[in-house]
Coordinates of C-alpha atoms in Angstrom, one line a residue:
X1 CA 36.5 -40.2 171.6
X2 CA 34.3 -39.4 168.6
X3 CA 32.7 -41.0 165.7
X4 CA 35.8 -41.5 163.9
X5 CA 38.1 -43.2 166.5
X6 CA 34.7 -45.5 167.1
X7 CA 34.5 -46.1 163.1
X8 CA 37.9 -46.9 163.2
X9 CA 37.4 -49.8 165.8
X10 CA 34.7 -51.1 164.1
X11 CA 36.3 -51.3 160.7
X12 CA 39.5 -52.8 162.0
X13 CA 37.6 -55.2 164.3
X14 CA 35.5 -56.2 161.3
X15 CA 38.3 -57.0 159.0
X16 CA 40.6 -58.5 161.5
X17 CA 37.9 -60.8 162.8
X18 CA 37.0 -62.0 159.0
X19 CA 40.6 -62.9 158.5
X20 CA 40.5 -64.4 161.9
X21 CA 37.3 -66.4 161.0
X22 CA 38.7 -67.8 157.8
X23 CA 41.9 -69.2 159.4
X24 CA 39.6 -70.8 162.2
X25 CA 37.9 -72.4 159.2
X26 CA 41.3 -73.5 157.3
X27 CA 42.4 -74.7 161.0
X28 CA 39.2 -76.8 161.7
X29 CA 39.5 -78.5 158.1
X30 CA 43.5 -79.3 158.4
X31 CA 42.3 -81.0 162.1
X32 CA 39.5 -82.9 160.5
X33 CA 41.5 -84.2 158.0
X34 CA 44.3 -85.2 160.2
X35 CA 47.1 -83.2 158.1
X36 CA 49.6 -82.7 161.0
X37 CA 52.2 -81.5 158.6
X38 CA 49.9 -79.1 156.9
X39 CA 48.8 -78.2 160.3
X40 CA 52.4 -77.1 161.5
X41 CA 53.4 -75.4 158.1
X42 CA 49.8 -73.6 159.0
X43 CA 50.6 -72.7 162.6
X44 CA 54.1 -70.9 161.4
X45 CA 52.1 -68.7 158.5
X46 CA 49.4 -67.7 160.7
X47 CA 51.8 -66.7 163.2
X48 CA 54.4 -64.8 160.9
X49 CA 51.1 -63.5 159.2
X50 CA 49.5 -62.2 162.2
X51 CA 52.6 -60.6 163.6
X52 CA 53.4 -58.7 160.6
X53 CA 49.9 -57.6 160.0
X54 CA 49.7 -56.6 163.5
X55 CA 53.0 -54.7 163.5
X56 CA 52.1 -53.3 160.0
X57 CA 49.0 -51.8 161.3
X58 CA 50.3 -50.5 164.6
X59 CA 53.4 -48.6 162.7
X60 CA 51.0 -46.8 160.4
X61 CA 48.4 -45.6 163.0
X62 CA 47.8 -41.9 163.1
X63 CA 48.5 -40.4 166.4
X64 CA 45.2 -38.9 166.7
X65 CA 43.6 -42.3 166.1
X66 CA 46.3 -44.5 168.6
X67 CA 44.0 -44.6 171.9
X68 CA 41.0 -46.4 169.9
X69 CA 43.1 -48.4 167.4
X70 CA 45.4 -49.5 170.2
X71 CA 42.6 -50.5 172.4
X72 CA 41.3 -52.6 169.2
X73 CA 44.3 -54.1 168.6
X74 CA 44.9 -55.4 172.3
X75 CA 41.6 -57.0 172.1
X76 CA 41.9 -58.9 168.8
X77 CA 46.0 -59.4 170.1
X78 CA 44.6 -61.1 173.1
X79 CA 42.1 -63.6 171.1
X80 CA 44.3 -64.4 168.7
X81 CA 47.4 -65.1 171.7
X82 CA 45.0 -67.6 173.2
X83 CA 43.9 -69.2 169.7
X84 CA 47.8 -69.8 168.9
X85 CA 48.4 -71.4 172.2
X86 CA 45.8 -73.7 171.8
X87 CA 47.0 -74.4 168.5
X88 CA 50.3 -75.1 169.8
X89 CA 49.5 -77.4 172.5
X90 CA 47.0 -79.2 170.0
X91 CA 50.4 -79.6 167.5
X92 CA 52.0 -80.7 170.7
X93 CA 50.2 -83.5 171.7
X94 CA 49.4 -84.7 168.4
X95 CA 46.2 -85.0 166.3
X96 CA 43.9 -87.8 167.3
X97 CA 43.1 -90.9 165.5
X98 CA 40.5 -90.4 162.9
X99 CA 37.7 -92.3 165.0
X100 CA 38.0 -89.8 168.0
X101 CA 38.2 -86.8 165.9
X102 CA 34.4 -86.3 166.0
X103 CA 34.1 -86.7 169.9
X104 CA 32.8 -83.4 171.5
X105 CA 35.1 -82.8 174.3
X106 CA 32.3 -80.8 176.0
X107 CA 30.3 -84.0 176.1
X108 CA 32.9 -86.7 177.1
X109 CA 32.2 -86.4 180.9
X110 CA 29.5 -84.7 182.9
X111 CA 30.8 -82.2 185.3
X112 CA 29.1 -78.5 186.0
X113 CA 32.0 -76.8 184.3
X114 CA 31.2 -79.1 180.6
X115 CA 27.3 -78.4 181.1
X116 CA 28.0 -74.5 181.5
X117 CA 30.8 -74.4 178.4
X118 CA 28.3 -76.7 176.6
X119 CA 25.3 -74.2 177.0
X120 CA 27.3 -71.4 176.1
X121 CA 28.6 -73.4 172.9
X122 CA 24.9 -73.7 171.8
X123 CA 24.0 -70.3 172.4
X124 CA 27.0 -68.4 170.3
X125 CA 25.4 -67.9 166.9
X126 CA 26.0 -69.9 163.9
X127 CA 29.1 -72.0 165.7
X128 CA 27.1 -74.8 166.6
X129 CA 26.0 -74.5 162.8
X130 CA 29.5 -74.1 161.4
X131 CA 31.0 -76.9 163.3
X132 CA 28.4 -79.4 161.7
X133 CA 28.8 -78.2 158.3
X134 CA 32.7 -78.6 158.5
X135 CA 32.3 -81.8 160.0
X136 CA 29.8 -83.0 157.3
X137 CA 32.0 -81.9 154.3
X138 CA 35.3 -83.3 155.7
X139 CA 33.4 -86.7 156.5
X140 CA 33.6 -90.0 154.2
X141 CA 29.3 -90.5 154.6
X142 CA 26.2 -91.5 153.3
X143 CA 24.2 -89.1 155.3
X144 CA 22.6 -85.9 153.9
X145 CA 23.2 -82.5 155.3
X146 CA 19.9 -82.5 156.9
X147 CA 20.6 -85.7 158.4
X148 CA 23.8 -84.8 159.8
X149 CA 22.6 -81.9 161.4
X150 CA 19.5 -84.2 162.8
X151 CA 22.3 -86.6 164.0
X152 CA 23.8 -83.7 165.9
X153 CA 20.9 -82.5 167.3
X154 CA 20.0 -85.4 168.9
X155 CA 23.4 -86.2 169.9
X156 CA 23.1 -82.5 171.7
X157 CA 19.8 -82.8 173.4
X158 CA 21.1 -86.3 174.8
X159 CA 23.9 -84.6 176.9
X160 CA 22.0 -82.5 179.3
X161 CA 19.2 -84.5 180.2

């Protein structure tokens, strides 16, 4: 594989990842605002959009770039399939009541798996900050953004101890 193939993988992965990131943010906002009907519509739109875009990209791929492009598509498809499966489970079980929306499932019980998952969650760049900003912006609160982050930091530091 040459430079062109690696460049293709990075370009495809980057553009797909930006779209997927945006869709994750929209999904979180719908979840926090408890819009169950909108979540079902978003799920169907997400499924159709993803299926169409991956199929269209695969059909338009040049034969010389097929090996690298298919590798990137498989990785993206796997990640998106897991995301769609988790969204389907969430829709099936219903969106929880607003009083329990902001509980972190990783800190709900103490176990080795929860502890390691929680450490991984904190280690991923910007994931914690993104969740805090989305939670703060979708919550009716008198706390400033700084105070909200401080509160989340206190909550996060209490779990491992």
